[in-house]
mmCIF file of C-alpha atoms and ligand atoms in Angstrom:
data_model
loop_
_atom_site.group_PDB
_atom_site.id
_atom_site.type_symbol
_atom_site.label_atom_id
_atom_site.label_comp_id
_atom_site.label_asym_id
_atom_site.label_seq_id
_atom_site.Cartn_x
_atom_site.Cartn_y
_atom_site.Cartn_z
ATOM 1 C CA MET A 80 74.238 181.361 162.920
ATOM 2 C CA THR A 81 72.228 179.016 161.351
ATOM 3 C CA ALA A 82 69.186 178.067 163.612
ATOM 4 C CA ARG A 83 70.594 175.768 166.538
ATOM 5 C CA CYS A 84 68.419 173.065 168.504
ATOM 6 C CA LEU A 85 67.217 174.140 171.650
ATOM 7 C CA VAL A 86 68.131 170.733 173.254
ATOM 8 C CA CYS A 87 71.472 169.923 171.474
ATOM 9 C CA LEU A 88 73.023 173.039 170.225
ATOM 10 C CA ALA A 89 73.808 171.793 166.827
ATOM 11 C CA ASP A 90 72.337 172.995 163.596
ATOM 12 C CA LEU A 91 68.674 172.589 162.530
ATOM 13 C CA ARG A 92 68.446 170.980 159.137
ATOM 14 C CA SER A 93 65.464 172.994 158.033
ATOM 15 C CA GLU A 94 64.825 176.393 159.257
ATOM 16 C CA GLY A 95 61.393 177.571 160.847
ATOM 17 C CA GLU A 96 59.830 174.150 161.400
ATOM 18 C CA SER A 97 60.648 173.459 164.851
ATOM 19 C CA GLU A 98 63.428 174.593 167.323
ATOM 20 C CA TYR A 99 64.114 170.678 168.078
ATOM 21 C CA HIS A 100 65.556 167.897 166.123
ATOM 22 C CA PRO A 101 63.222 165.005 166.317
ATOM 23 C CA ARG A 102 65.482 162.744 168.373
ATOM 24 C CA CYS A 103 66.178 165.462 170.671
ATOM 25 C CA ALA A 104 62.389 166.527 171.251
ATOM 26 C CA ARG A 105 62.183 162.768 171.761
ATOM 27 C CA ALA A 106 64.463 162.782 174.478
ATOM 28 C CA LEU A 107 63.253 165.542 176.564
ATOM 29 C CA PHE A 108 59.477 165.429 175.667
ATOM 30 C CA GLY A 109 59.330 161.655 175.388
ATOM 31 C CA SER A 110 57.824 162.439 171.873
ATOM 32 C CA THR A 111 58.517 163.551 168.645
ATOM 33 C CA ARG A 112 55.836 166.001 169.227
ATOM 34 C CA VAL A 113 56.747 169.189 170.277
ATOM 35 C CA PRO A 114 54.036 170.764 172.913
ATOM 36 C CA THR A 115 52.758 173.986 173.200
ATOM 37 C CA ILE A 116 53.799 175.206 176.624
ATOM 38 C CA ASP A 117 50.668 176.652 178.328
ATOM 39 C CA LEU A 118 52.192 178.865 180.890
ATOM 40 C CA GLU A 119 51.466 182.910 181.637
ATOM 41 C CA LEU A 120 54.065 184.468 183.004
ATOM 42 C CA ALA A 121 52.444 186.839 184.557
ATOM 43 C CA ARG A 122 50.635 184.500 186.593
ATOM 44 C CA LEU A 123 53.778 182.398 187.524
ATOM 45 C CA HIS A 124 54.599 184.144 190.880
ATOM 46 C CA THR A 125 51.128 183.416 192.169
ATOM 47 C CA VAL A 126 51.131 179.823 190.851
ATOM 48 C CA ALA A 127 54.918 179.330 192.223
ATOM 49 C CA GLN A 128 53.504 180.315 195.473
ATOM 50 C CA ALA A 129 50.723 178.224 195.759
ATOM 51 C CA MET A 130 53.044 175.232 195.298
ATOM 52 C CA VAL A 131 54.826 175.694 198.271
ATOM 53 C CA GLY A 132 53.830 172.667 200.299
ATOM 54 C CA HIS A 133 52.184 170.886 197.048
ATOM 55 C CA THR A 134 55.320 169.510 195.455
ATOM 56 C CA SER A 135 58.911 168.615 196.923
ATOM 57 C CA LEU A 136 60.677 171.848 195.058
ATOM 58 C CA SER A 137 62.833 173.443 197.665
ATOM 59 C CA GLY A 138 64.964 175.924 195.973
ATOM 60 C CA VAL A 139 64.854 179.412 196.091
ATOM 61 C CA GLN A 140 64.494 180.156 192.233
ATOM 62 C CA ARG A 141 61.211 180.202 190.664
ATOM 63 C CA LYS A 142 60.444 177.168 189.087
ATOM 64 C CA VAL A 143 57.075 175.553 188.321
ATOM 65 C CA SER A 144 56.175 171.431 188.104
ATOM 66 C CA MET A 145 54.626 170.804 184.648
ATOM 67 C CA GLY A 146 53.094 168.295 182.772
ATOM 68 C CA LEU A 147 51.822 166.925 179.538
ATOM 69 C CA THR A 148 48.082 166.528 178.817
ATOM 70 C CA ALA A 149 47.237 163.425 177.481
ATOM 71 C CA ASP A 150 47.227 163.822 174.324
ATOM 72 C CA ARG A 151 50.722 165.387 174.800
ATOM 73 C CA ALA A 152 50.070 168.452 173.008
ATOM 74 C CA THR A 153 50.365 170.698 175.525
ATOM 75 C CA LEU A 154 52.832 171.407 178.609
ATOM 76 C CA ARG A 155 50.731 172.790 181.666
ATOM 77 C CA VAL A 156 51.234 173.648 185.356
ATOM 78 C CA ALA A 157 50.405 170.247 187.533
ATOM 79 C CA MET A 158 50.539 170.499 190.833
ATOM 80 C CA GLU A 159 51.097 166.873 191.225
ATOM 81 C CA LYS A 160 52.642 164.142 189.290
ATOM 82 C CA GLY A 161 54.552 166.746 187.139
ATOM 83 C CA HIS A 162 57.033 164.955 185.162
ATOM 84 C CA PHE A 163 58.384 168.378 184.259
ATOM 85 C CA ILE A 164 60.506 171.341 186.313
ATOM 86 C CA LEU A 165 60.314 174.570 184.572
ATOM 87 C CA LYS A 166 62.751 177.284 185.100
ATOM 88 C CA PRO A 167 61.595 180.409 183.330
ATOM 89 C CA GLN A 168 63.860 183.780 183.550
ATOM 90 C CA ALA A 169 64.953 184.734 186.779
ATOM 91 C CA GLN A 170 64.393 188.457 188.026
ATOM 92 C CA VAL A 171 67.691 189.067 189.852
ATOM 93 C CA PHE A 172 70.195 187.322 187.710
ATOM 94 C CA PRO A 173 70.095 187.046 183.709
ATOM 95 C CA SER A 174 70.306 184.515 182.316
ATOM 96 C CA LEU A 175 70.260 181.558 184.313
ATOM 97 C CA PRO A 176 67.662 179.083 181.857
ATOM 98 C CA GLU A 177 70.084 179.311 179.104
ATOM 99 C CA ASN A 178 73.571 179.191 181.327
ATOM 100 C CA GLU A 179 71.995 176.098 182.829
ATOM 101 C CA HIS A 180 71.133 174.574 180.134
ATOM 102 C CA VAL A 181 74.484 174.876 178.485
ATOM 103 C CA THR A 182 76.299 173.561 181.482
ATOM 104 C CA MET A 183 74.281 170.331 181.417
ATOM 105 C CA ARG A 184 75.224 170.090 177.574
ATOM 106 C CA ILE A 185 78.922 170.316 178.883
ATOM 107 C CA ALA A 186 78.255 168.024 181.945
ATOM 108 C CA ALA A 187 76.735 165.228 179.246
ATOM 109 C CA VAL A 188 80.000 165.753 177.189
ATOM 110 C CA ALA A 189 82.118 165.165 180.128
ATOM 111 C CA GLY A 190 80.761 161.907 180.587
ATOM 112 C CA LEU A 191 78.206 162.569 183.504
ATOM 113 C CA GLN A 192 75.126 160.856 183.893
ATOM 114 C CA VAL A 193 72.761 164.150 183.399
ATOM 115 C CA ALA A 194 68.717 165.055 183.526
ATOM 116 C CA PRO A 195 67.152 164.845 180.448
ATOM 117 C CA SER A 196 66.921 168.797 179.716
ATOM 118 C CA GLY A 197 66.359 171.586 177.144
ATOM 119 C CA LEU A 198 64.836 175.471 176.632
ATOM 120 C CA VAL A 199 61.543 176.053 175.608
ATOM 121 C CA ARG A 200 60.512 179.459 174.714
ATOM 122 C CA LEU A 201 57.730 180.914 176.186
ATOM 123 C CA HIS A 202 54.760 183.290 174.637
ATOM 124 C CA ASP A 203 56.746 186.167 175.371
ATOM 125 C CA GLY A 204 59.411 184.909 173.562
ATOM 126 C CA SER A 205 61.701 184.105 176.206
ATOM 127 C CA LEU A 206 63.609 181.263 177.039
ATOM 128 C CA ALA A 207 63.052 178.870 179.840
ATOM 129 C CA TYR A 208 64.717 176.020 180.897
ATOM 130 C CA LEU A 209 63.055 172.448 181.045
ATOM 131 C CA THR A 210 63.870 169.174 182.878
ATOM 132 C CA ARG A 211 62.333 165.952 182.646
ATOM 133 C CA ARG A 212 62.233 164.512 186.267
ATOM 134 C CA PHE A 213 63.793 161.160 186.707
ATOM 135 C CA ASP A 214 62.358 160.009 189.776
ATOM 136 C CA ARG A 215 58.922 159.661 188.150
ATOM 137 C CA THR A 216 57.993 156.691 186.096
ATOM 138 C CA SER A 217 56.077 156.072 183.332
ATOM 139 C CA ALA A 218 53.841 154.050 185.259
ATOM 140 C CA GLY A 219 53.028 157.375 187.369
ATOM 141 C CA GLY A 220 54.950 156.077 190.264
ATOM 142 C CA LYS A 221 57.639 158.002 191.987
ATOM 143 C CA LEU A 222 61.163 156.683 192.731
ATOM 144 C CA LEU A 223 62.519 157.515 196.419
ATOM 145 C CA GLN A 224 65.291 160.125 196.148
ATOM 146 C CA GLU A 225 67.105 161.530 199.170
ATOM 147 C CA ASP A 226 69.507 164.516 198.587
ATOM 148 C CA PHE A 227 72.182 164.668 200.796
ATOM 149 C CA CYS A 228 70.696 167.126 203.763
ATOM 150 C CA GLN A 229 68.276 164.576 204.191
ATOM 151 C CA LEU A 230 70.691 161.704 203.826
ATOM 152 C CA GLY A 231 73.000 163.681 206.516
ATOM 153 C CA GLN A 232 69.913 164.218 208.528
ATOM 154 C CA LEU A 233 70.517 167.745 208.241
ATOM 155 C CA ALA A 234 67.138 170.338 207.677
ATOM 156 C CA PRO A 235 67.268 172.124 203.883
ATOM 157 C CA LYS A 236 67.865 175.569 205.857
ATOM 158 C CA GLN A 237 71.683 173.454 206.749
ATOM 159 C CA LYS A 238 72.495 172.806 202.491
ATOM 160 C CA TYR A 239 75.451 174.553 202.940
ATOM 161 C CA GLU A 240 76.523 173.524 206.187
ATOM 162 C CA GLY A 241 78.719 170.732 204.861
ATOM 163 C CA SER A 242 81.751 169.512 202.715
ATOM 164 C CA SER A 243 82.500 167.201 199.684
ATOM 165 C CA GLU A 244 84.003 164.768 202.248
ATOM 166 C CA LEU A 245 80.634 164.465 204.106
ATOM 167 C CA CYS A 246 79.242 163.570 201.239
ATOM 168 C CA ALA A 247 81.903 160.934 200.467
ATOM 169 C CA ARG A 248 81.052 159.289 204.041
ATOM 170 C CA LEU A 249 77.121 159.653 203.193
ATOM 171 C CA VAL A 250 77.994 157.641 200.042
ATOM 172 C CA ARG A 251 79.672 155.224 201.875
ATOM 173 C CA ARG A 252 77.226 154.554 204.087
ATOM 174 C CA TYR A 253 74.061 154.998 202.259
ATOM 175 C CA ALA A 254 74.790 153.973 198.374
ATOM 176 C CA SER A 255 74.256 150.300 197.258
ATOM 177 C CA GLU A 256 77.712 150.369 195.085
ATOM 178 C CA PRO A 257 79.963 152.714 197.149
ATOM 179 C CA LEU A 258 82.667 152.668 194.912
ATOM 180 C CA VAL A 259 80.723 153.633 192.028
ATOM 181 C CA ALA A 260 78.456 155.919 193.833
ATOM 182 C CA ALA A 261 82.030 157.728 195.246
ATOM 183 C CA LEU A 262 83.216 157.861 191.694
ATOM 184 C CA SER A 263 79.899 159.813 190.720
ATOM 185 C CA LEU A 264 80.590 161.824 193.360
ATOM 186 C CA PHE A 265 84.091 162.531 192.984
ATOM 187 C CA ARG A 266 83.248 163.565 188.975
ATOM 188 C CA GLN A 267 80.234 165.847 189.753
ATOM 189 C CA THR A 268 82.354 167.594 192.240
ATOM 190 C CA VAL A 269 85.723 168.263 189.955
ATOM 191 C CA PHE A 270 82.463 169.554 187.752
ATOM 192 C CA ALA A 271 81.282 171.842 189.679
ATOM 193 C CA TRP A 272 84.446 173.181 190.230
ATOM 194 C CA TRP A 273 85.335 173.424 186.675
ATOM 195 C CA THR A 274 82.378 174.888 185.642
ATOM 196 C CA GLY A 275 82.540 177.733 188.450
ATOM 197 C CA ASN A 276 79.326 176.397 190.420
ATOM 198 C CA GLY A 277 79.009 177.693 193.886
ATOM 199 C CA ASP A 278 75.684 176.288 194.092
ATOM 200 C CA MET A 279 76.624 172.509 194.676
ATOM 201 C CA HIS A 280 74.870 172.161 197.654
ATOM 202 C CA LEU A 281 73.357 169.451 199.883
ATOM 203 C CA LYS A 282 70.155 169.261 198.213
ATOM 204 C CA ASN A 283 71.947 169.303 194.608
ATOM 205 C CA LEU A 284 73.201 165.664 195.285
ATOM 206 C CA SER A 285 71.040 162.909 195.696
ATOM 207 C CA LEU A 286 70.850 159.167 195.747
ATOM 208 C CA LEU A 287 67.735 157.675 193.625
ATOM 209 C CA ARG A 288 66.442 154.160 194.708
ATOM 210 C CA GLY A 289 66.009 152.535 191.432
ATOM 211 C CA ALA A 290 63.324 149.800 190.283
ATOM 212 C CA ASP A 291 65.580 147.270 191.492
ATOM 213 C CA GLY A 292 66.168 148.722 195.053
ATOM 214 C CA LEU A 293 69.639 149.703 194.773
ATOM 215 C CA GLN A 294 70.484 153.174 196.005
ATOM 216 C CA ARG A 295 72.302 154.999 193.310
ATOM 217 C CA PHE A 296 73.945 158.491 192.883
ATOM 218 C CA SER A 297 70.890 160.417 190.689
ATOM 219 C CA PRO A 298 71.366 162.034 187.333
ATOM 220 C CA ALA A 299 73.325 165.209 187.663
ATOM 221 C CA TYR A 300 70.664 168.479 188.191
ATOM 222 C CA ASP A 301 70.467 172.187 188.609
ATOM 223 C CA LEU A 302 74.196 172.356 187.527
ATOM 224 C CA LEU A 303 74.924 176.131 186.659
ATOM 225 C CA CYS A 304 77.972 178.368 186.155
ATOM 226 C CA THR A 305 77.189 180.689 189.256
ATOM 227 C CA ASP A 306 80.541 182.729 189.087
ATOM 228 C CA LEU A 307 78.770 184.449 185.748
ATOM 229 C CA VAL A 308 76.209 186.167 187.669
ATOM 230 C CA VAL A 309 78.240 186.174 191.300
ATOM 231 C CA GLU A 310 81.733 187.526 191.183
ATOM 232 C CA ASP A 311 84.285 185.155 192.077
ATOM 233 C CA ASP A 312 81.247 182.911 193.346
ATOM 234 C CA GLN A 313 83.078 179.875 195.615
ATOM 235 C CA LEU A 314 82.597 176.203 195.967
ATOM 236 C CA ALA A 315 79.588 175.480 198.294
ATOM 237 C CA LEU A 316 80.938 172.196 199.572
ATOM 238 C CA PRO A 317 84.744 172.691 200.373
ATOM 239 C CA VAL A 318 87.205 169.965 198.955
ATOM 240 C CA GLY A 319 89.744 169.810 201.604
ATOM 241 C CA GLY A 320 88.831 172.952 203.528
ATOM 242 C CA ASN A 321 89.428 174.640 200.313
ATOM 243 C CA ARG A 322 86.288 176.687 198.485
ATOM 244 C CA ARG A 323 88.700 178.251 195.705
ATOM 245 C CA ALA A 324 91.816 177.652 194.247
ATOM 246 C CA VAL A 325 91.679 173.776 194.682
ATOM 247 C CA THR A 326 95.013 172.472 193.627
ATOM 248 C CA PRO A 327 95.790 169.119 192.536
ATOM 249 C CA ARG A 328 97.365 167.664 195.100
ATOM 250 C CA GLN A 329 93.670 168.494 197.006
ATOM 251 C CA TRP A 330 92.041 167.011 194.380
ATOM 252 C CA LEU A 331 93.811 163.620 194.608
ATOM 253 C CA THR A 332 93.620 163.739 198.163
ATOM 254 C CA PHE A 333 89.873 163.903 197.694
ATOM 255 C CA ALA A 334 90.053 161.116 195.650
ATOM 256 C CA SER A 335 91.627 158.539 197.602
ATOM 257 C CA TYR A 336 89.198 159.892 200.499
ATOM 258 C CA CYS A 337 86.823 158.456 198.067
ATOM 259 C CA GLY A 338 88.284 155.080 197.936
ATOM 260 C CA LEU A 339 89.400 155.635 194.281
ATOM 261 C CA THR A 340 92.585 154.014 192.920
ATOM 262 C CA PRO A 341 94.485 156.279 190.912
ATOM 263 C CA LYS A 342 93.874 154.906 187.715
ATOM 264 C CA ALA A 343 90.528 155.762 188.127
ATOM 265 C CA THR A 344 91.530 158.830 189.835
ATOM 266 C CA ALA A 345 93.266 159.481 186.536
ATOM 267 C CA ARG A 346 90.778 158.696 183.988
ATOM 268 C CA ALA A 347 87.846 160.759 185.895
ATOM 269 C CA LEU A 348 90.031 163.845 185.807
ATOM 270 C CA GLY A 349 90.975 162.917 182.022
ATOM 271 C CA GLN A 350 87.558 163.072 181.044
ATOM 272 C CA VAL A 351 86.889 166.202 182.145
ATOM 273 C CA HIS A 352 90.037 167.449 180.886
ATOM 274 C CA ALA A 353 89.335 165.977 177.045
ATOM 275 C CA ALA A 354 86.058 167.612 177.504
ATOM 276 C CA LEU A 355 87.054 171.135 177.464
ATOM 277 C CA THR A 356 87.524 171.545 173.293
ATOM 278 C CA PRO A 357 83.801 170.445 172.651
ATOM 279 C CA SER A 358 82.931 172.355 175.884
ATOM 280 C CA LEU A 359 84.763 175.915 173.953
ATOM 281 C CA HIS A 360 82.228 174.579 171.499
ATOM 282 C CA LEU A 361 79.008 174.497 172.954
ATOM 283 C CA VAL A 362 79.638 177.772 175.035
ATOM 284 C CA ALA A 363 79.954 179.618 171.803
ATOM 285 C CA ARG A 364 76.649 178.115 170.425
ATOM 286 C CA SER A 365 74.472 178.701 173.740
ATOM 287 C CA TRP A 366 71.921 181.359 174.164
ATOM 288 C CA LEU A 367 74.346 182.722 176.664
ATOM 289 C CA PRO A 368 75.057 186.714 175.901
ATOM 290 C CA ASP A 369 78.427 187.391 174.013
ATOM 291 C CA ASP A 370 79.898 188.408 177.455
ATOM 292 C CA MET A 371 79.269 185.272 179.217
ATOM 293 C CA LYS A 372 80.261 183.378 176.271
ATOM 294 C CA THR A 373 83.521 184.764 177.059
ATOM 295 C CA ARG A 374 83.805 184.567 180.555
ATOM 296 C CA TYR A 375 82.686 180.980 180.748
ATOM 297 C CA ALA A 376 85.338 179.751 178.015
ATOM 298 C CA ARG A 377 87.900 181.998 179.704
ATOM 299 C CA LEU A 378 86.896 179.971 183.413
ATOM 300 C CA LEU A 379 86.824 176.356 181.292
ATOM 301 C CA GLU A 380 90.357 177.124 179.953
ATOM 302 C CA VAL A 381 92.090 178.403 183.257
ATOM 303 C CA ARG A 382 90.684 175.536 185.283
ATOM 304 C CA ALA A 383 91.464 172.660 183.224
ATOM 305 C CA ARG A 384 94.676 173.355 183.620
ATOM 306 C CA THR A 385 94.462 172.530 186.769
ATOM 307 C CA VAL A 386 92.442 169.123 186.099
ATOM 308 C CA GLU A 387 95.089 168.217 183.607
ATOM 309 C CA ALA A 388 97.876 168.812 186.253
ATOM 310 C CA ALA A 389 96.132 166.437 188.727
ATOM 311 C CA ALA A 390 94.988 163.663 185.769
ATOM 312 C CA GLY A 391 98.879 163.678 185.380
ATOM 313 C CA LYS A 392 99.990 163.551 189.302
ATOM 314 C CA ALA A 393 97.164 160.539 189.655
ATOM 315 C CA GLY A 394 98.765 159.033 186.536
ATOM 316 C CA GLU A 395 102.014 159.097 188.146
ATOM 317 C CA GLY A 396 100.814 157.543 191.411
HETATM 318 N N1 LIG B 135 65.122 166.320 186.432
HETATM 319 C C1 LIG B 135 64.806 166.104 187.913
HETATM 320 N N2 LIG B 135 64.211 164.845 188.079
HETATM 321 C C2 LIG B 135 64.258 164.674 189.227
HETATM 322 N N3 LIG B 135 64.165 165.600 190.609
HETATM 323 C C3 LIG B 135 64.795 166.987 189.854
HETATM 324 C C4 LIG B 135 65.107 166.987 188.683
HETATM 325 N N4 LIG B 135 65.916 168.328 188.876
HETATM 326 C C5 LIG B 135 65.666 168.743 189.927
HETATM 327 N N5 LIG B 135 64.891 167.977 190.437
HETATM 328 C C6 LIG B 135 64.476 167.870 192.323
HETATM 329 O O1 LIG B 135 63.933 169.407 192.567
HETATM 330 C C7 LIG B 135 64.679 170.098 193.415
HETATM 331 C C8 LIG B 135 64.814 171.725 192.669
HETATM 332 O O2 LIG B 135 65.032 171.313 191.559
HETATM 333 P P1 LIG B 135 66.499 172.705 191.531
HETATM 334 O O3 LIG B 135 67.973 172.401 192.221
HETATM 335 O O4 LIG B 135 67.161 172.399 189.897
HETATM 336 O O5 LIG B 135 66.267 173.724 191.559
HETATM 337 P P2 LIG B 135 66.517 174.989 192.236
HETATM 338 O O6 LIG B 135 65.584 176.405 192.512
HETATM 339 O O7 LIG B 135 67.685 175.977 191.249
HETATM 340 O O8 LIG B 135 67.359 174.666 193.855
HETATM 341 P P3 LIG B 135 68.336 175.439 194.704
HETATM 342 O O9 LIG B 135 68.469 177.112 193.868
HETATM 343 O O10 LIG B 135 67.667 175.584 196.260
HETATM 344 O O11 LIG B 135 69.540 174.846 194.551
HETATM 345 C C9 LIG B 135 66.019 169.344 193.378
HETATM 346 O O12 LIG B 135 66.636 169.959 195.016
HETATM 347 C C10 LIG B 135 65.876 168.001 192.904
HETATM 348 O O13 LIG B 135 65.146 167.441 194.325
HETATM 349 MG MG1 LIG B 136 68.647 172.756 193.649
HETATM 350 ZN ZN1 LIG B 137 68.960 168.740 168.643
#
């Protein structure tokens, strides 16, 4: 395969120069200049430990807050005010950065609004996942981001103690434009199921208060196919009490619980289904190992049939 861009996965015109298209580097780093990554993997564990309490990051996968130096030449660990989050290879589960990267690309193709993200190559040659924070302003300010655990007044450790219906109620209560946010919730929920994501819990969904003061659904983050590393993984937040084989009928019931019209529901489901072909292309071009590519592609194909059937039913109603 010819050289692929570490952001969009498309071919690079000239080999060897940079691993990014200029526009892709700009989308991720904020400028066409690709920074050097200053991160000592051996020290990472200590750094990540020291960060507990310093940042709002709360997950279990090792991740570090990073920031660009003033000249934009280097990306390095930044306790406060980091504009980036970096996730290196994990010890227990293989290829998580590659998995999250391709899943975020698939989400963009499926029409979800996503956090800017890409892969970066570390000193040892390994790939790490990098995302630019959407809750930071260029002026150095911070936008208020509240995840659904906070909105539901639950403790972080209760992040799996919810349901998709609870999220719909929280959206209705707290989003400034509830129907718009409910559509985002529905699309993210269908997407999580389609892509075998068993880690879409209450802290992986958020509302973000924009500079205009409106509370909207935040761009999607932390999307990955956990099914590739945890056999037969189930939805973290059930839909109609169901975590595994959600039926077309149950998708429509959830859509109507979200307040969506049949027309909007059909359109949302249709958009996910239409993303199948380009998504298979992305999986084939991703940095996942071959066996994972095969399994991911199969999962997408099989579940897209349910999504298509649900879109058809919604269209009838
Ligand atoms: N691009 C982003 N912009 C702003 N905030 C983000 C972004 N990506 C992640 N976050 C925030 O950082 C938190 C941790 O990130 P993320 O969920 O990706 O890590 P994680 O370790 O995989 O989490 P977990 O395993 O608990 O789900 C998120 O819950 C979210 O609040
Ligand atoms: Mg998370
Ligand atoms: Zn690119």
